[in-house]
Amino acid sequence: MVDRSLLEKAAAIVRESNYTIAFTGAGISVESGVPPFRGENGIWAKYDPRTLDLGFFHQHPLESWEVIRELFYQFFGNAKANPAHHALAALEHKGLLKSVITQNIDNLHQQAGSHEVYEFHGNSQKLICLQCGHHFVPDEIDFEKLPPLCSCGGLIKPDFIFFGENIPMDAYERSVDAAGRAEVVIVIGSTGEVMPAAQMPYLAKQNGATVIEINPGASKFTYTITDIHLAGKAGETMTELFEAVTGEKLKIAHNEK
Ligand code: APR
């Protein structure tokens, strides 16, 4: 439970806002069983970030794919959206949230029912042949035969952004536009260490937005642009914020628990 007076203050600001957006990082999916990248149980503490470097992938596709399969298709391929994802989707459905800018590739915002989701780093549910451009979904890939090859012989790559790869232009432009219009940005579960994604809350702040941050720890945002730091976990805190904003209990469809 976060500080009640801070929560009420944040809820009043969201209620009054005509344009609220969310900016999410790996921390919002930790309670869905998806490990964060940084921190004590972080992915980068166990795996070499080179695995997701574009140059390394081209030179060592098998080595890269063995880690990619474990991390993104076996390990958390069946993660479920948690109450934090559902709270954001419910706020959108009530017209109280315009969009989510996410660094995550786990598709959990869409699974929870969010429609306006701008994926700065792509989505693990899409894969692409680097030779002919054919698109695949995970069910079409035989993960027993790595690296996966297209019928044209081309190497198949997950269509999420590797280090050294450009940010998808559409997601970038929509995110910049949203950050420019935002009166409030709810920043959830990000260290704020990776650019250009982490620029979005700064851009919103420069345009006069109020920054509400949900994170049990401190991030690069906390002592620079955060106006209200709700120091708690995403699931519990977003549920409390939703209920304080709307006066209603957060309902999650049972089949999505
Ligand atoms: N609820 C909310 N926040 C949490 C929780 C939780 N239950 N658990 C951890 N966090 C916070 C941590 O305190 C940390 O600030 O989530 C953040 C996770 O940090 P990162 O793993 O660095 O996630 P992120 O900022 O999204 O990383 C950005 O780095 O490797 C790249 O492409 C990758 O998108 C990723 C990018």
Coordinates of C-alpha atoms and ligand atoms in Angstrom, one line a residue:
M1 CA 0.0 0.0 0.0
V2 CA 1.5 3.3 -1.0
D3 CA 1.1 6.6 0.9
R4 CA -2.7 7.3 0.9
S5 CA -2.4 11.1 0.6
L6 CA 0.0 10.8 -2.4
L7 CA -2.4 8.3 -4.0
E8 CA -5.4 10.6 -3.6
K9 CA -3.4 13.6 -4.9
A10 CA -2.4 11.5 -8.0
A11 CA -6.0 10.3 -8.5
A12 CA -7.3 13.9 -8.4
I13 CA -4.7 15.0 -11.1
V14 CA -5.7 12.0 -13.3
R15 CA -9.4 12.8 -12.9
E16 CA -8.9 16.5 -13.9
S17 CA -6.6 15.7 -16.9
N18 CA -7.9 15.9 -20.4
Y19 CA -4.9 13.9 -21.9
T20 CA -3.3 11.2 -19.8
I21 CA -0.8 8.7 -21.2
A22 CA 1.2 5.9 -19.7
F23 CA 4.9 5.0 -20.2
T24 CA 5.7 1.5 -19.2
G25 CA 8.9 -0.6 -18.8
A26 CA 9.7 -4.2 -17.9
G27 CA 8.7 -3.5 -14.2
I28 CA 5.0 -3.6 -15.1
S29 CA 5.3 -7.2 -16.3
V30 CA 7.4 -8.5 -13.4
E31 CA 4.2 -9.6 -11.5
S32 CA 3.3 -11.5 -14.7
G33 CA 6.4 -13.6 -14.2
V34 CA 8.5 -11.7 -16.8
P35 CA 11.9 -10.9 -15.4
P36 CA 13.2 -7.3 -15.6
F37 CA 16.3 -6.5 -17.6
R38 CA 18.1 -4.8 -14.7
G39 CA 18.2 -5.2 -11.0
E40 CA 19.2 -8.3 -8.9
N41 CA 17.1 -10.9 -10.9
G42 CA 17.6 -9.0 -14.1
I43 CA 18.0 -10.7 -17.5
W44 CA 21.3 -8.9 -18.1
A45 CA 22.7 -10.3 -14.8
K46 CA 22.3 -13.8 -16.3
Y47 CA 22.5 -13.4 -20.1
D48 CA 24.9 -11.4 -22.3
P49 CA 23.2 -8.4 -23.8
R50 CA 25.2 -9.1 -27.0
T51 CA 22.5 -11.7 -27.6
L52 CA 20.3 -8.9 -28.6
D53 CA 22.8 -7.0 -30.6
L54 CA 22.0 -6.9 -34.3
G55 CA 25.6 -7.4 -35.5
F56 CA 26.1 -10.4 -33.1
F57 CA 22.8 -11.9 -34.3
H58 CA 23.9 -11.8 -37.9
Q59 CA 27.3 -13.3 -37.1
H60 CA 26.1 -15.9 -34.5
P61 CA 22.5 -16.6 -35.3
L62 CA 22.4 -20.0 -33.5
E63 CA 24.0 -18.7 -30.3
S64 CA 21.7 -15.7 -30.3
W65 CA 18.6 -17.8 -31.1
E66 CA 19.2 -20.2 -28.3
V67 CA 19.0 -17.4 -25.7
I68 CA 16.1 -15.7 -27.6
R69 CA 14.1 -18.9 -27.6
E70 CA 14.6 -19.5 -23.9
L71 CA 13.9 -15.8 -22.9
F72 CA 11.1 -14.8 -25.2
Y73 CA 9.3 -17.9 -26.4
Q74 CA 9.7 -20.6 -23.7
F75 CA 10.3 -18.7 -20.5
F76 CA 7.7 -16.0 -20.6
G77 CA 5.9 -16.9 -23.8
N78 CA 2.7 -17.7 -21.8
A79 CA 2.9 -14.8 -19.3
K80 CA -0.5 -13.4 -18.4
A81 CA -1.5 -9.7 -18.1
N82 CA -1.6 -8.6 -14.4
P83 CA -3.9 -6.1 -12.7
A84 CA -1.6 -3.2 -13.7
H85 CA -2.1 -3.9 -17.4
H86 CA -5.8 -4.4 -16.8
A87 CA -6.1 -1.1 -14.9
L88 CA -4.5 0.8 -17.8
A89 CA -6.9 -0.9 -20.2
A90 CA -9.9 -0.1 -18.0
L91 CA -8.8 3.6 -17.8
E92 CA -8.6 3.7 -21.6
H93 CA -12.0 2.2 -21.9
K94 CA -13.4 4.9 -19.6
G95 CA -11.8 7.6 -21.7
L96 CA -9.4 8.4 -18.8
L97 CA -6.2 7.3 -20.6
K98 CA -5.4 8.0 -24.3
S99 CA -2.5 5.7 -25.0
V100 CA 0.3 3.5 -23.6
I101 CA 3.9 4.0 -24.8
T102 CA 5.7 0.8 -23.9
Q103 CA 9.3 -0.5 -24.1
N104 CA 8.0 -4.0 -23.5
I105 CA 7.7 -6.6 -26.3
D106 CA 5.5 -9.1 -24.3
N107 CA 2.1 -8.1 -25.8
L108 CA 0.6 -7.9 -22.3
H109 CA -1.0 -4.5 -22.7
Q110 CA -2.9 -5.8 -25.8
Q111 CA -3.8 -9.0 -23.9
A112 CA -5.3 -6.9 -21.2
G113 CA -7.5 -5.0 -23.7
S114 CA -5.5 -1.8 -24.3
H115 CA -6.0 -0.5 -27.9
E116 CA -3.7 2.5 -28.3
V117 CA -0.3 0.9 -27.6
Y118 CA 2.9 2.3 -29.1
E119 CA 5.6 -0.3 -29.0
F120 CA 9.0 1.4 -29.0
H121 CA 10.8 -1.9 -29.1
G122 CA 8.5 -3.9 -31.2
N123 CA 6.6 -7.1 -30.2
S124 CA 7.8 -10.7 -29.7
Q125 CA 4.6 -12.0 -31.2
K126 CA 5.9 -11.0 -34.7
L127 CA 8.9 -12.5 -36.5
I128 CA 10.2 -11.6 -40.0
C129 CA 12.4 -13.2 -42.7
L130 CA 15.4 -11.0 -43.2
Q131 CA 15.6 -12.1 -46.9
C132 CA 12.1 -11.9 -48.3
G133 CA 10.3 -10.0 -45.5
H134 CA 7.6 -12.6 -44.9
H135 CA 6.0 -12.2 -41.5
F136 CA 5.5 -15.1 -39.0
V137 CA 3.8 -15.6 -35.7
P138 CA 5.4 -17.8 -33.0
D139 CA 3.1 -20.8 -33.7
E140 CA 4.5 -21.0 -37.3
I141 CA 8.1 -21.4 -36.1
D142 CA 9.7 -24.8 -35.2
F143 CA 11.8 -23.8 -32.2
E144 CA 13.4 -27.2 -32.2
K145 CA 15.3 -26.3 -35.4
L146 CA 17.5 -23.2 -34.7
P147 CA 18.2 -20.8 -36.2
P148 CA 14.7 -20.8 -37.9
L149 CA 14.9 -20.4 -41.7
C150 CA 12.2 -19.2 -44.1
S151 CA 11.2 -21.4 -47.0
C152 CA 13.2 -18.9 -49.1
G153 CA 16.3 -19.9 -47.1
G154 CA 16.4 -16.5 -45.3
L155 CA 17.1 -16.2 -41.6
I156 CA 14.1 -15.5 -39.4
K157 CA 14.4 -12.8 -36.8
P158 CA 12.0 -11.7 -34.0
D159 CA 10.5 -8.4 -35.1
F160 CA 11.5 -6.7 -31.9
I161 CA 14.2 -4.1 -31.7
F162 CA 17.8 -5.3 -31.1
F163 CA 20.5 -3.1 -29.8
G164 CA 21.8 -1.2 -32.8
E165 CA 18.5 -1.3 -34.6
N166 CA 16.3 1.6 -35.4
I167 CA 13.1 2.4 -33.4
P168 CA 10.0 1.7 -35.5
M169 CA 9.1 5.0 -37.1
D170 CA 5.4 4.8 -36.6
A171 CA 5.7 4.0 -32.8
Y172 CA 8.2 6.8 -32.4
E173 CA 6.1 9.4 -34.2
R174 CA 2.9 8.5 -32.3
S175 CA 4.8 8.5 -29.0
V176 CA 6.3 11.9 -29.6
D177 CA 2.9 13.3 -30.6
A178 CA 1.3 11.8 -27.4
A179 CA 4.1 13.1 -25.2
G180 CA 3.6 16.5 -26.7
R181 CA -0.2 16.5 -25.9
A182 CA 0.0 14.9 -22.5
E183 CA -1.2 16.7 -19.4
V184 CA -0.3 13.7 -17.2
V185 CA 2.1 10.8 -17.8
I186 CA 2.0 7.8 -15.6
V187 CA 5.5 6.2 -15.7
I188 CA 5.4 2.5 -14.6
G189 CA 8.3 0.1 -14.0
S190 CA 11.2 1.7 -15.9
T191 CA 14.8 2.5 -14.9
G192 CA 14.7 5.3 -17.5
E193 CA 18.1 4.1 -18.7
V194 CA 17.4 3.3 -22.3
M195 CA 17.2 6.0 -24.9
P196 CA 15.4 7.1 -27.0
A197 CA 12.5 5.4 -25.3
A198 CA 13.1 7.1 -22.0
Q199 CA 13.1 10.5 -23.6
M200 CA 9.3 10.4 -23.8
P201 CA 8.5 11.2 -20.2
Y202 CA 11.1 14.0 -20.4
L203 CA 9.3 15.3 -23.5
A204 CA 6.0 15.2 -21.8
K205 CA 7.4 17.1 -18.8
Q206 CA 9.0 19.7 -21.0
N207 CA 5.5 20.3 -22.5
G208 CA 4.1 20.9 -19.0
A209 CA 2.8 17.4 -18.1
T210 CA 2.7 16.2 -14.5
V211 CA 4.7 13.0 -14.0
I212 CA 3.3 10.3 -11.7
E213 CA 5.8 7.4 -11.3
I214 CA 5.0 3.9 -10.0
N215 CA 8.1 2.0 -9.1
P216 CA 9.1 0.3 -5.8
G217 CA 12.6 1.7 -6.3
A218 CA 14.1 4.9 -7.7
S219 CA 14.8 5.4 -11.4
K220 CA 16.5 8.1 -13.5
F221 CA 13.1 9.8 -13.6
T222 CA 12.5 9.9 -9.8
Y223 CA 14.8 12.8 -8.8
T224 CA 14.7 14.7 -12.1
I225 CA 11.1 14.9 -13.5
T226 CA 8.8 12.8 -11.2
D227 CA 6.2 15.0 -9.4
I228 CA 4.5 12.2 -7.5
H229 CA 6.4 8.9 -6.7
L230 CA 4.1 6.1 -5.7
A231 CA 6.7 3.7 -4.3
G232 CA 5.0 0.4 -4.8
K233 CA 4.5 -2.5 -7.1
A234 CA 2.7 -1.9 -10.3
G235 CA -0.2 -4.4 -9.8
E236 CA -1.3 -3.3 -6.4
T237 CA -0.6 0.4 -7.0
M238 CA -2.3 0.7 -10.3
T239 CA -5.3 -1.1 -8.9
E240 CA -5.4 1.4 -6.0
L241 CA -5.0 4.3 -8.4
F242 CA -7.8 3.0 -10.7
E243 CA -10.1 2.7 -7.8
A244 CA -9.2 6.1 -6.4
V245 CA -9.7 7.8 -9.8
T246 CA -13.0 6.1 -10.7
G247 CA -14.5 5.1 -7.3
E248 CA -15.1 1.6 -8.8
K249 CA -13.5 -1.7 -8.2
L250 CA -11.2 -3.0 -10.9
K251 CA -12.9 -5.9 -12.7
I252 CA -10.7 -8.5 -14.5
A253 CA -12.5 -11.0 -16.7
H254 CA -11.9 -14.4 -15.1
N255 CA -10.5 -16.1 -18.2
E256 CA -7.7 -13.5 -18.2
K257 CA -6.6 -14.0 -14.5
Ligands
APR1 N1 6.3 -2.9 -10.2 C1 6.8 -1.8 -10.8 N2 8.1 -1.6 -11.1 C2 9.0 -2.6 -10.9 C3 8.5 -3.9 -10.3 C4 7.2 -4.0 -10.0 N3 6.7 -5.1 -9.5 N4 9.6 -4.7 -10.2 C5 10.7 -4.0 -10.7 N5 10.3 -2.8 -11.1 C6 11.1 -1.7 -11.6 C7 12.6 -1.7 -11.2 O1 12.7 -0.9 -10.0 C8 13.2 -1.0 -12.4 O2 13.2 0.4 -12.3 O3 11.1 -1.9 -13.0 C9 12.3 -1.4 -13.6 C10 12.9 -2.4 -14.5 O4 14.0 -1.8 -15.1 P1 14.5 -2.4 -16.5 O5 14.6 -3.9 -16.4 O6 15.8 -1.7 -16.9 O7 13.4 -2.1 -17.5 P2 13.2 -1.0 -18.6 O8 13.5 0.3 -18.0 O9 11.9 -1.2 -19.2 O10 14.4 -1.4 -19.7 C11 14.4 -0.6 -20.8 O11 16.2 -2.0 -21.7 O12 17.3 -3.9 -22.3 C12 16.4 -2.9 -22.8 O13 14.9 -3.2 -24.5 C13 15.1 -3.5 -23.2 O14 12.9 -2.4 -23.1 C14 14.1 -2.7 -22.3 C15 14.9 -1.5 -22.0

